[in-house]
Tab-separated table of C-alpha atoms in Angstrom:
chain	number	residue	atom	x	y	z
A	1	UNK	CA	139.258	137.121	182.099
A	2	UNK	CA	142.140	135.700	183.936
A	3	UNK	CA	144.363	138.048	185.784
A	4	UNK	CA	147.852	138.177	184.623
A	5	UNK	CA	150.250	138.512	187.463
A	6	UNK	CA	153.268	139.047	185.091
A	7	UNK	CA	154.342	142.283	183.500
A	8	UNK	CA	154.657	145.304	185.719
A	9	UNK	CA	154.002	143.358	189.045
A	10	UNK	CA	156.651	140.888	188.446
A	11	UNK	CA	159.084	143.416	187.029
A	12	UNK	CA	158.688	145.381	190.443
A	13	UNK	CA	159.601	142.212	192.413
A	14	UNK	CA	162.555	141.494	190.296
A	15	UNK	CA	163.742	145.093	190.390
A	16	UNK	CA	163.478	144.929	194.173
A	17	UNK	CA	166.072	142.202	194.157
A	18	UNK	CA	168.818	144.661	192.959
A	19	UNK	CA	168.329	146.681	196.138
A	20	UNK	CA	166.887	144.391	198.801
A	21	UNK	CA	168.649	141.334	199.993
A	22	UNK	CA	165.943	138.648	200.573
A	23	UNK	CA	165.957	135.118	202.055
A	24	UNK	CA	167.811	136.053	205.167
A	25	UNK	CA	170.758	137.523	203.525
A	26	UNK	CA	173.682	135.784	201.789
A	27	UNK	CA	176.575	133.869	203.236
A	28	UNK	CA	180.032	134.812	202.425
A	29	UNK	CA	181.767	131.985	200.516
A	30	UNK	CA	185.299	131.034	201.591
A	31	UNK	CA	187.972	132.015	199.065
A	32	UNK	CA	189.175	129.360	196.688
A	33	UNK	CA	192.523	127.948	197.176
A	34	UNK	CA	195.132	128.418	194.396
A	35	UNK	CA	194.615	125.960	191.636
A	36	UNK	CA	191.112	125.102	192.807
A	37	UNK	CA	188.054	125.700	190.618
A	38	UNK	CA	184.593	125.916	192.128
A	39	UNK	CA	182.362	123.147	190.818
A	40	UNK	CA	178.747	124.176	190.240
A	41	UNK	CA	176.397	122.278	192.453
A	42	UNK	CA	173.014	120.977	191.108
A	43	UNK	CA	170.049	122.665	192.638
A	44	UNK	CA	168.459	120.709	195.588
A	45	UNK	CA	164.880	119.738	195.275
A	46	UNK	CA	162.074	121.091	197.469
A	47	UNK	CA	158.383	120.443	197.335
A	48	UNK	CA	155.730	122.790	198.632
A	49	UNK	CA	152.038	122.032	199.162
A	50	UNK	CA	150.086	125.238	199.155
A	51	UNK	CA	146.568	126.654	198.872
A	52	UNK	CA	147.960	129.979	197.470
A	53	UNK	CA	146.329	130.383	194.035
A	54	UNK	CA	148.308	128.596	191.289
A	55	UNK	CA	148.230	131.732	189.088
A	56	UNK	CA	149.888	133.794	191.738
A	57	UNK	CA	152.512	130.951	192.513
A	58	UNK	CA	153.404	130.212	188.774
A	59	UNK	CA	153.391	133.693	187.442
A	60	UNK	CA	154.659	135.757	190.358
A	61	UNK	CA	156.338	133.758	193.084
A	62	UNK	CA	158.062	131.087	190.897
A	63	UNK	CA	160.057	133.361	188.525
A	64	UNK	CA	161.339	135.540	191.512
A	65	UNK	CA	162.191	132.551	193.662
A	66	UNK	CA	164.131	131.023	190.707
A	67	UNK	CA	166.224	134.157	190.403
A	68	UNK	CA	166.949	134.428	194.147
A	69	UNK	CA	167.302	130.867	195.164
A	70	UNK	CA	169.414	129.427	192.321
A	71	UNK	CA	170.461	126.493	194.568
A	72	UNK	CA	167.038	125.317	195.301
A	73	UNK	CA	164.528	123.849	192.735
A	74	UNK	CA	161.100	124.264	193.983
A	75	UNK	CA	158.172	122.023	192.998
A	76	UNK	CA	155.036	123.965	193.808
A	77	UNK	CA	151.821	121.783	194.289
A	78	UNK	CA	148.689	123.880	194.680
A	79	UNK	CA	145.131	122.928	195.814
A	80	UNK	CA	142.559	123.966	198.302
A	81	UNK	CA	143.488	123.886	201.946
A	82	UNK	CA	141.392	120.848	202.906
A	83	UNK	CA	142.822	118.995	199.750
A	84	UNK	CA	146.235	119.787	200.780
A	85	UNK	CA	145.539	118.523	204.267
A	86	UNK	CA	143.859	115.230	202.985
A	87	UNK	CA	146.880	114.518	200.716
A	88	UNK	CA	149.523	115.309	203.455
A	89	UNK	CA	147.817	113.226	206.056
A	90	UNK	CA	147.361	110.380	203.646
A	91	UNK	CA	151.014	110.429	202.739
A	92	UNK	CA	152.021	110.509	206.370
A	93	UNK	CA	149.901	107.469	207.155
A	94	UNK	CA	151.948	105.741	204.423
A	95	UNK	CA	155.185	106.456	206.260
A	96	UNK	CA	156.516	109.878	204.873
A	97	UNK	CA	154.962	112.914	203.150
A	98	UNK	CA	156.450	113.938	199.763
A	99	UNK	CA	156.206	117.711	200.797
A	100	UNK	CA	158.998	119.642	202.470
A	101	UNK	CA	156.822	122.644	203.392
A	102	UNK	CA	153.135	123.118	203.918
A	103	UNK	CA	151.629	126.614	203.159
A	104	UNK	CA	147.892	126.927	203.782
A	105	UNK	CA	145.358	129.140	205.701
A	106	UNK	CA	144.390	126.626	208.380
A	107	UNK	CA	145.738	127.552	211.905
A	108	UNK	CA	144.089	124.541	213.558
A	109	UNK	CA	145.904	122.154	211.225
A	110	UNK	CA	149.329	123.611	212.078
A	111	UNK	CA	148.468	123.167	215.865
A	112	UNK	CA	147.544	119.534	215.151
A	113	UNK	CA	150.803	118.994	213.184
A	114	UNK	CA	152.955	120.600	215.941
A	115	UNK	CA	151.093	118.459	218.570
A	116	UNK	CA	151.963	115.302	216.532
A	117	UNK	CA	155.601	116.362	216.298
A	118	UNK	CA	155.478	116.678	212.453
A	119	UNK	CA	157.083	120.218	212.082
A	120	UNK	CA	160.674	121.361	212.256
A	121	UNK	CA	161.146	124.327	214.466
A	122	UNK	CA	162.616	127.376	212.726
A	123	UNK	CA	162.555	131.094	213.598
A	124	UNK	CA	163.500	133.018	210.586
A	125	UNK	CA	165.702	136.113	210.962
A	126	UNK	CA	162.906	137.862	208.691
A	127	UNK	CA	160.217	137.257	211.408
A	128	UNK	CA	161.227	140.064	213.817
A	129	UNK	CA	158.678	142.640	212.551
A	130	UNK	CA	155.465	140.732	211.759
A	131	UNK	CA	151.789	141.790	212.352
A	132	UNK	CA	150.925	138.177	213.195
A	133	UNK	CA	152.773	136.344	215.949
A	134	UNK	CA	154.996	133.412	215.163
A	135	UNK	CA	154.597	130.225	216.938
A	136	UNK	CA	156.584	130.241	220.240
A	137	UNK	CA	158.738	127.260	219.165
A	138	UNK	CA	158.925	128.334	215.543
A	139	UNK	CA	156.979	125.324	214.292
A	140	UNK	CA	154.994	127.483	211.893
A	141	UNK	CA	155.300	131.102	210.712
A	142	UNK	CA	152.658	133.603	209.383
A	143	UNK	CA	153.099	134.783	205.808
A	144	UNK	CA	149.688	136.189	204.800
A	145	UNK	CA	146.319	137.185	206.317
A	146	UNK	CA	142.999	136.625	204.529
A	147	UNK	CA	139.426	137.575	205.534
A	148	UNK	CA	136.012	136.164	204.642
A	149	UNK	CA	133.566	138.801	203.650
A	150	UNK	CA	130.293	139.148	201.777
A	151	UNK	CA	130.220	140.143	197.963
A	152	UNK	CA	127.149	141.615	196.116
A	153	UNK	CA	126.748	141.865	192.415
A	154	UNK	CA	125.460	145.339	191.905
A	155	UNK	CA	123.566	144.520	188.646
A	156	UNK	CA	121.333	142.018	190.534
A	157	UNK	CA	121.193	143.326	194.085
A	158	UNK	CA	119.912	146.814	194.766
A	159	UNK	CA	119.792	146.858	198.610
A	160	UNK	CA	122.913	145.088	200.001
A	161	UNK	CA	122.972	143.098	203.313
A	162	UNK	CA	125.220	144.832	205.907
A	163	UNK	CA	125.806	141.956	208.252
A	164	UNK	CA	125.978	138.146	208.418
A	165	UNK	CA	122.430	138.114	210.115
A	166	UNK	CA	121.082	140.135	207.110
A	167	UNK	CA	121.612	137.004	204.939
A	168	UNK	CA	118.805	135.437	206.660
A	169	UNK	CA	116.358	137.997	205.293
A	170	UNK	CA	113.776	136.482	202.937
A	171	UNK	CA	114.444	139.135	200.211
A	172	UNK	CA	117.727	137.363	199.602
A	173	UNK	CA	116.297	133.867	199.369
A	174	UNK	CA	117.892	131.780	196.821
A	175	UNK	CA	120.519	134.381	196.044
A	176	UNK	CA	123.289	133.396	198.285
A	177	UNK	CA	126.291	131.020	197.697
A	178	UNK	CA	129.266	129.975	199.783
A	179	UNK	CA	132.163	127.602	199.466
A	180	UNK	CA	132.111	124.128	200.987
A	181	UNK	CA	133.859	123.904	204.354
A	182	UNK	CA	134.774	120.284	203.483
A	183	UNK	CA	137.018	121.738	200.832
A	184	UNK	CA	137.818	125.333	202.019
A	185	UNK	CA	139.609	125.958	205.344
A	186	UNK	CA	138.403	129.614	205.258
A	187	UNK	CA	134.921	128.493	204.841
A	188	UNK	CA	135.248	126.075	207.758
A	189	UNK	CA	136.660	128.958	209.842
A	190	UNK	CA	133.537	130.953	208.923
A	191	UNK	CA	131.229	128.170	209.885
A	192	UNK	CA	133.053	127.889	213.282
A	193	UNK	CA	132.977	131.658	213.956
A	194	UNK	CA	129.343	132.071	213.051
A	195	UNK	CA	128.270	128.957	214.911
A	196	UNK	CA	129.997	130.367	217.970
A	197	UNK	CA	128.186	133.639	217.647
A	198	UNK	CA	124.683	132.467	216.596
A	199	UNK	CA	124.595	128.765	217.125
A	200	UNK	CA	123.738	126.020	214.558
A	201	UNK	CA	120.293	127.623	214.255
A	202	UNK	CA	122.063	130.312	211.954
A	203	UNK	CA	122.978	127.644	209.341
A	204	UNK	CA	119.554	125.992	209.651
A	205	UNK	CA	117.911	129.364	208.785
A	206	UNK	CA	120.470	130.068	205.996
A	207	UNK	CA	119.667	126.688	204.485
A	208	UNK	CA	115.923	127.548	204.644
A	209	UNK	CA	116.833	130.861	202.863
A	210	UNK	CA	118.168	128.855	199.958
A	211	UNK	CA	121.963	129.004	200.372
A	212	UNK	CA	123.930	127.143	197.811
A	213	UNK	CA	127.037	125.344	198.960
A	214	UNK	CA	129.299	125.400	195.921
A	215	UNK	CA	132.842	124.670	194.551
A	216	UNK	CA	134.844	127.803	195.111
A	217	UNK	CA	135.832	128.208	191.504
A	218	UNK	CA	132.201	127.562	190.187
A	219	UNK	CA	130.957	130.001	192.872
A	220	UNK	CA	133.288	132.734	191.594
A	221	UNK	CA	132.392	132.150	187.985
A	222	UNK	CA	128.670	132.256	188.734
A	223	UNK	CA	129.023	135.321	190.662
A	224	UNK	CA	130.815	137.038	187.927
A	225	UNK	CA	127.849	136.242	185.676
A	226	UNK	CA	125.249	137.193	188.341
A	227	UNK	CA	123.879	133.840	188.742
A	228	UNK	CA	124.909	133.841	192.344
A	229	UNK	CA	124.392	137.556	193.235
A	230	UNK	CA	125.607	137.240	196.802
A	231	UNK	CA	128.587	135.168	197.912
A	232	UNK	CA	130.431	134.520	201.252
A	233	UNK	CA	133.987	134.586	199.967
A	234	UNK	CA	137.572	135.635	200.521
A	235	UNK	CA	138.455	139.270	200.395
A	236	UNK	CA	141.302	138.644	197.929
A	237	UNK	CA	138.968	136.839	195.495
A	238	UNK	CA	136.438	139.552	195.750
A	239	UNK	CA	139.194	142.270	195.087
A	240	UNK	CA	140.467	140.364	192.133
A	241	UNK	CA	137.038	139.953	190.634
A	242	UNK	CA	136.252	143.621	191.146
A	243	UNK	CA	139.542	145.297	190.273
A	244	UNK	CA	141.167	142.955	187.931
A	245	UNK	CA	138.149	141.393	186.184
A	246	UNK	CA	135.807	144.350	186.167
A	247	UNK	CA	132.845	142.714	187.887
A	248	UNK	CA	130.422	145.254	189.118
A	249	UNK	CA	130.709	144.201	192.727
A	250	UNK	CA	130.500	145.682	196.291
A	251	UNK	CA	132.648	144.138	199.080
A	252	UNK	CA	130.709	143.984	202.370
A	253	UNK	CA	132.702	143.909	205.609
A	254	UNK	CA	129.847	142.615	207.918
A	255	UNK	CA	128.909	144.683	210.948
A	256	UNK	CA	129.564	141.820	213.276
A	257	UNK	CA	133.127	141.568	211.855
A	258	UNK	CA	134.880	139.691	208.984
A	259	UNK	CA	136.455	136.287	209.764
A	260	UNK	CA	140.182	136.806	209.646
A	261	UNK	CA	142.338	133.741	208.815
A	262	UNK	CA	146.083	133.834	209.085
A	263	UNK	CA	148.045	131.792	206.527
A	264	UNK	CA	151.109	130.088	207.734
A	265	UNK	CA	154.159	128.150	206.304
A	266	UNK	CA	155.727	125.241	208.193
A	267	UNK	CA	158.687	122.960	207.433
A	268	UNK	CA	157.958	119.248	207.835
A	269	UNK	CA	160.451	117.461	210.170
A	270	UNK	CA	161.210	114.714	207.664
A	271	UNK	CA	162.404	117.161	204.917
A	272	UNK	CA	165.531	115.987	203.256
A	273	UNK	CA	166.407	119.667	202.515
A	274	UNK	CA	166.030	121.651	205.725
A	275	UNK	CA	168.415	124.373	204.627
A	276	UNK	CA	166.704	124.908	201.348
A	277	UNK	CA	163.359	124.952	203.159
A	278	UNK	CA	164.511	127.614	205.638
A	279	UNK	CA	165.646	129.756	202.758
A	280	UNK	CA	162.189	129.606	201.137
A	281	UNK	CA	160.595	130.573	204.471
A	282	UNK	CA	162.978	133.520	204.643
A	283	UNK	CA	162.023	134.503	201.118
A	284	UNK	CA	158.255	134.521	201.809
A	285	UNK	CA	159.022	136.845	204.708
A	286	UNK	CA	161.295	139.074	202.845
A	287	UNK	CA	159.926	142.301	201.203
A	288	UNK	CA	159.837	140.596	197.779
A	289	UNK	CA	157.735	137.660	199.146
A	290	UNK	CA	155.422	139.911	201.080
A	291	UNK	CA	155.040	142.246	198.225
A	292	UNK	CA	153.969	139.301	196.005
A	293	UNK	CA	151.180	138.505	198.512
A	294	UNK	CA	149.983	142.219	198.468
A	295	UNK	CA	150.052	142.193	194.672
A	296	UNK	CA	147.777	139.181	194.686
A	297	UNK	CA	145.331	140.990	197.066
A	298	UNK	CA	146.326	139.158	200.253
A	299	UNK	CA	147.468	141.044	203.422
A	300	UNK	CA	151.311	140.864	204.043
A	301	UNK	CA	152.351	140.245	207.630
A	302	UNK	CA	155.523	142.222	207.474
A	303	UNK	CA	155.370	145.792	208.779
A	304	UNK	CA	156.171	148.262	206.093
A	305	UNK	CA	154.978	146.351	203.155
A	306	UNK	CA	151.969	148.084	201.266
A	307	UNK	CA	148.586	146.594	201.809
A	308	UNK	CA	146.517	145.289	198.886
A	309	UNK	CA	144.851	147.889	196.799
A	310	UNK	CA	141.240	148.273	197.518
A	311	UNK	CA	141.429	146.195	200.823
A	312	UNK	CA	140.189	147.147	204.203
A	313	UNK	CA	143.227	148.032	206.414
A	314	UNK	CA	144.587	145.163	208.399
A	315	UNK	CA	144.120	147.075	211.624
A	316	UNK	CA	140.379	147.544	210.982
A	317	UNK	CA	139.927	143.966	209.968
A	318	UNK	CA	141.366	142.901	213.301
A	319	UNK	CA	139.327	145.395	215.471
A	320	UNK	CA	136.033	144.308	213.583
A	321	UNK	CA	136.583	140.529	213.409
A	322	UNK	CA	134.758	137.502	214.612
A	323	UNK	CA	136.935	135.369	216.752
A	324	UNK	CA	137.722	131.761	215.898
A	325	UNK	CA	138.762	129.219	218.575
A	326	UNK	CA	141.542	127.566	216.649
A	327	UNK	CA	142.422	125.172	219.418
A	328	UNK	CA	138.859	123.897	219.736
A	329	UNK	CA	138.450	123.685	215.875
A	330	UNK	CA	141.590	121.547	215.796
A	331	UNK	CA	139.886	118.949	217.978
A	332	UNK	CA	136.230	119.294	216.671
A	333	UNK	CA	136.904	119.915	212.876
A	334	UNK	CA	135.339	116.548	211.853
A	335	UNK	CA	132.220	117.133	213.916
A	336	UNK	CA	131.828	120.682	212.584
A	337	UNK	CA	132.082	119.451	208.861
A	338	UNK	CA	129.638	116.635	209.488
A	339	UNK	CA	127.121	118.819	211.324
A	340	UNK	CA	127.359	121.459	208.586
A	341	UNK	CA	126.854	118.808	205.857
A	342	UNK	CA	123.863	117.311	207.658
A	343	UNK	CA	122.116	120.669	207.855
A	344	UNK	CA	122.794	121.465	204.172
A	345	UNK	CA	121.540	118.014	202.809
């Protein structure tokens, strides 16, 4: 059963537009001179590469953005973070990326883009009260926070693991699946964090315990049917399966800590529509944009916006989280992926 983000959720967002001014406010237009008639301007194009779920983008964000940003025509292109990165880098090698903005959960990638001078600095007026710091130069801005957790199918597992280390227990052999870090940036962050804590030996032992490295969508589907009774997955995916799809699941926040991954938005320096891009950044940081994140089970970064239903409080996620060295991962990403792949062969 696919979650429908429309209906009440979108109605709430659209209703909010009547009372809250998003996108950094509106500019006062100069009065027309006598005899002049304002000509309607065609909407300027804007392309966004994002790893946010296509359903959430098309059914929740898109209709609200179209209502609020009538002078901007947004082309949303969705894929996994690693696929977005590969596409963007390939286009940059060819001379210029098609995207105007990139919006994924991969802090180390933004650090690399900034280092390479690929991002346009912009500090949104909506970024004053955020739970996650904005880049000091405004090269990229947080818009959501995700967490990697463990999910257990209650129909198949009677005694749940409580920690990442518990997944090595022989009683869970052949019952665990996880996304591929070559495709999933949050999975890559999890590999980096657990390797820092336990060494590569952890993954060697998990391989010996029969872990399956799967495509993300296949993993979720097989978890729903109980074929993969334990998964390493994103909190928002687990919440969606449990609350919206009715899967009999328990979400485990591991004793060592979840892996917390901020999601950012950045404007590419080569954009031909910088003002439109800035307006879209403002919208994602507005109460409407942040509420859309929350309704899609992702943690908003703006103070005062309700957190996702059923999720652990962000303050608790942060207190009990495994650290990720994003600067080091930006340098060692290729080696981490290759080492993990070699272990899982």
